[in-house]
Coordinates of C-alpha atoms in Angstrom, one line a residue:
X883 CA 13.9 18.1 -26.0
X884 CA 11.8 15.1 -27.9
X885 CA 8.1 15.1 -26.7
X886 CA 6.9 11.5 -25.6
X887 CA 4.4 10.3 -27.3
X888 CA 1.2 10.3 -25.9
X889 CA -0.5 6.8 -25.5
X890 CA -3.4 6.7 -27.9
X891 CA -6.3 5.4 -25.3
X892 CA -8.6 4.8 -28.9
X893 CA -5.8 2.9 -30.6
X894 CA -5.2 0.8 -27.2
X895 CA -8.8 -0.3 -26.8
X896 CA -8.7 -1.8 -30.5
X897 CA -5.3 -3.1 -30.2
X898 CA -5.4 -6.9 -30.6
X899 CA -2.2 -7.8 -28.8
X900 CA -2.5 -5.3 -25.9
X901 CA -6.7 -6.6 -25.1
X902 CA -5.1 -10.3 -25.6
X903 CA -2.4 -9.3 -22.8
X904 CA -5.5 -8.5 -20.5
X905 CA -7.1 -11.3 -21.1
X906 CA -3.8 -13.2 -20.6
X907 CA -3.4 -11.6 -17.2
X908 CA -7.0 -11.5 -16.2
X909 CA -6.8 -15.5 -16.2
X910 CA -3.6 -15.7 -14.7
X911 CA -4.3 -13.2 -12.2
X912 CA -7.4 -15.3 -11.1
X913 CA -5.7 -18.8 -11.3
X914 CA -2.7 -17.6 -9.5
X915 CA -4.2 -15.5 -7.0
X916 CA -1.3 -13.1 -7.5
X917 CA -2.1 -9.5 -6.3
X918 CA 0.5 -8.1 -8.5
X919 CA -0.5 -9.7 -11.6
X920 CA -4.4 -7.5 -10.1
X921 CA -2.1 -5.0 -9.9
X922 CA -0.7 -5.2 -13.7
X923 CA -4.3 -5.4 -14.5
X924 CA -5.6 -2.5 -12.5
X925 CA -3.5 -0.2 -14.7
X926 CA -4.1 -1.8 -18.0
X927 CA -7.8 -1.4 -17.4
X928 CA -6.9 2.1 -16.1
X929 CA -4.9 3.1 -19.5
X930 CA -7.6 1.8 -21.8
X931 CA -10.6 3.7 -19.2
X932 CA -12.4 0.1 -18.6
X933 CA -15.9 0.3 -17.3
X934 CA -15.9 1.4 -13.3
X935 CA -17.5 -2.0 -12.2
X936 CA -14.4 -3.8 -14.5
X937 CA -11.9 -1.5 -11.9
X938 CA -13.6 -2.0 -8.7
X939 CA -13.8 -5.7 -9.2
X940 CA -10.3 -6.3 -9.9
X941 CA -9.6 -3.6 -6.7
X942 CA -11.6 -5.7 -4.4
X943 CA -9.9 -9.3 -5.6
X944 CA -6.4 -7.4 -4.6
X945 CA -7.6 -5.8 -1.2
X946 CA -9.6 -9.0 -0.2
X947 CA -6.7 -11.5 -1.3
X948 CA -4.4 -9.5 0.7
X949 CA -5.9 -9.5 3.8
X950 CA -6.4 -13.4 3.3
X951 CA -2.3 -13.0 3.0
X952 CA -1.7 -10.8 6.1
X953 CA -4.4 -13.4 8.1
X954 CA -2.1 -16.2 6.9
X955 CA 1.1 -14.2 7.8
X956 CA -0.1 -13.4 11.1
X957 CA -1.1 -17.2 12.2
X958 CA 2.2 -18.5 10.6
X959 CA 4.5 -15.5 12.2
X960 CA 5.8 -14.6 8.6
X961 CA 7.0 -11.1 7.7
X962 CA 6.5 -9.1 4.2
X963 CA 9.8 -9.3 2.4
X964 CA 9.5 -6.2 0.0
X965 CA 12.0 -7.5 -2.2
X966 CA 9.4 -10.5 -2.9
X967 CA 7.0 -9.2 -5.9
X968 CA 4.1 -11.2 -4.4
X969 CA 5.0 -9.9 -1.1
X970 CA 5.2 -6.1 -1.7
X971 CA 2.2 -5.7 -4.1
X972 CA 0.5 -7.4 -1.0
X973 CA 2.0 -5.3 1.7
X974 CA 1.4 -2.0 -1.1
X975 CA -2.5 -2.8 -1.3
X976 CA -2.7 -3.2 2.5
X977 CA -1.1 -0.2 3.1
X978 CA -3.1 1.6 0.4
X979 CA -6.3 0.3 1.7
X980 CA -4.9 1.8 5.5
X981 CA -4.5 5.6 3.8
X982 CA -8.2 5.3 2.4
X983 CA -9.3 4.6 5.5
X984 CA -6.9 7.4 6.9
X985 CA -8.3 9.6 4.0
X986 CA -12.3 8.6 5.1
X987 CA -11.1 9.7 8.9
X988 CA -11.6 6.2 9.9
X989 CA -8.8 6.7 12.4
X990 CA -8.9 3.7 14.2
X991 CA -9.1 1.4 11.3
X992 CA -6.6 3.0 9.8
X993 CA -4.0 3.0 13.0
X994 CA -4.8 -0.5 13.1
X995 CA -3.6 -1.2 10.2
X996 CA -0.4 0.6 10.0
X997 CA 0.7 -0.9 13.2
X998 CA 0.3 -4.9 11.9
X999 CA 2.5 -3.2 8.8
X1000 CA 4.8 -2.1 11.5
X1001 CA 4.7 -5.8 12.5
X1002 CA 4.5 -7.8 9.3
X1003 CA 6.9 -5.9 7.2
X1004 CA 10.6 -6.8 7.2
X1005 CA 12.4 -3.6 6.4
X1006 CA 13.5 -0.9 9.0
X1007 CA 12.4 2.0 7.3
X1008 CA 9.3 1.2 6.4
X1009 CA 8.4 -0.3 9.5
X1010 CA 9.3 3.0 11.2
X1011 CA 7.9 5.0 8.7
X1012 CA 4.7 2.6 9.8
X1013 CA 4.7 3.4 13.2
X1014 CA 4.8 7.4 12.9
X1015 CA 1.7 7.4 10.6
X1016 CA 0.1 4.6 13.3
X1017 CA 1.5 8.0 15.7
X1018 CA 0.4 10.5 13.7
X1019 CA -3.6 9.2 13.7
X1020 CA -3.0 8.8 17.5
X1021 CA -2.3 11.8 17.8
X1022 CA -5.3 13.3 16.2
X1023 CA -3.8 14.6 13.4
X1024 CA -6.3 14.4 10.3
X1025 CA -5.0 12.9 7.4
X1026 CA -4.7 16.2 5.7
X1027 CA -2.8 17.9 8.8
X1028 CA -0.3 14.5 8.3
X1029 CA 0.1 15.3 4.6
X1030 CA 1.2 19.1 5.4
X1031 CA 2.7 19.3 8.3
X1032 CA 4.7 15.5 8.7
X1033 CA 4.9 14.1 5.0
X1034 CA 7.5 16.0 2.8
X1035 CA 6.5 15.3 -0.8
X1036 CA 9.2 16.8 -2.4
X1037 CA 12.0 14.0 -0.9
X1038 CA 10.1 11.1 -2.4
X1039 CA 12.5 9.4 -4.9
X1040 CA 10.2 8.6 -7.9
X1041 CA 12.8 5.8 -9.0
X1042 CA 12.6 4.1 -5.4
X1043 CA 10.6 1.1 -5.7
X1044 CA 9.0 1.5 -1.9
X1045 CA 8.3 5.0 -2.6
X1046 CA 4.3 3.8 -2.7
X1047 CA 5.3 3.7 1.6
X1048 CA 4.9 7.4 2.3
X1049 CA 9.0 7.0 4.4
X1050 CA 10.1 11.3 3.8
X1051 CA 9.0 13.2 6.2
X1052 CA 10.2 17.1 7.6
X1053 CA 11.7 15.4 10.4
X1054 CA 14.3 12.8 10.6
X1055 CA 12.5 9.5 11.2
X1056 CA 14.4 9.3 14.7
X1057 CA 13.3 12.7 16.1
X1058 CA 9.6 12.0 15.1
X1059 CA 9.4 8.7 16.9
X1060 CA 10.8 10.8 19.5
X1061 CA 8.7 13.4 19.2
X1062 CA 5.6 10.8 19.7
X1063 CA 7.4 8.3 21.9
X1064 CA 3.9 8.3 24.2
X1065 CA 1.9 7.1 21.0
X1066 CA 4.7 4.8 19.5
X1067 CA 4.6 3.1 23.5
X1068 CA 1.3 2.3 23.1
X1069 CA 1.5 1.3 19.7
X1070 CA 4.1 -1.2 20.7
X1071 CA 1.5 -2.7 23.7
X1072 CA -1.3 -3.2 21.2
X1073 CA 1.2 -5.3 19.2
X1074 CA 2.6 -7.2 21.9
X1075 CA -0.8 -8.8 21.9
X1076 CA -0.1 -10.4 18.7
X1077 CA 3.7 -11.2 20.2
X1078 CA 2.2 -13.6 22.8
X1079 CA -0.5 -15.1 21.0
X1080 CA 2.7 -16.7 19.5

């Protein structure tokens, strides 16, 4: 079996075309506003180990600019279509901001924000995948207790673009919104808020 070669970090950071390709998307990520051009960034500056304030910059343009994207989606009743570049890298940095705060045990923030996924998202799966981690921190389960005992890391498809929305769990989807049909009720009545504000 042929060994893949290791990416030499040194030779990277003195490369002229791969810094030029930064700088390239730095400025297009900026004029464009595009969180997945921040995203392209992100793990350029991540390969080449840029300075932590470099990193966290970039990170707060894409979480910022995608919550100026869900506020805009919200007041003009538009759903996330995943198979929309711009779309999903916004809908992936929302949801990735919602598992920090999940992570942090900032419960409600992060219910919250899985529930408007649940609403602004338009693909089944994931927006039932949405609502039992939106279960799951009603509940009580701690983030850590969701990991182990709902989320089954081994049926994640590495080759499945949406595979950044944890979707496998040890139960069928089904039986688990079954299982917390109380909590996915009152999900759905914190939602219809938004419904008839319409």
């Amino acid at each position: 079996m042929q060994e893949t070669p290791e990416i030499h970090i040194e030779e990277l950071k003195k490369d002229p075309e791969f810094l030029a390709n930064i700088a390239r998307l730095e400025i297009e990520c900026k004029e464009e506003e595009s969180i997945a051009k921040g995203y392209q960034l992100l793990d350029a500056q991540l390969i080449i180990e840029a300075p932590e304030d470099e990193i966290n910059e970039i990170f707060t343009f894409i979480v910022n600019r995608a919550f100026d994207i869900l506020a805009e989606k919200l007041t003009t009743t538009q759903l996330f279509d995943l198979n929309d570049t711009e779309d999903f890298a916004t809908a992936r940095a929302i949801y990735e901001h919602a598992i920090q705060r999940y992570s942090e045990n900032d419960k409600k923030g992060a219910k919250e924000i899985f529930l408007v996924l649940n609403y602004t998202i338009d693909n089944q799966d994931i927006k039932d995948a949405m609502m039992i981690h939106a279960s799951a921190v009603m509940a009580g389960h701690s983030f850590d207790e969701f990991i182990e005992n709902l989320v089954d890391t081994d049926g994640v498809d590495e080759n499945d673009p949406l595979a950044f929305f944890i979707q496998t769990f040890t139960q069928p989807t089904d039986i688990l919104l079954n299982m917390f049909a109380k909590y996915v009720k009152e999900g759905e009545e914190q939602l219809r808020v938004l419904d008839e504000s319409k």
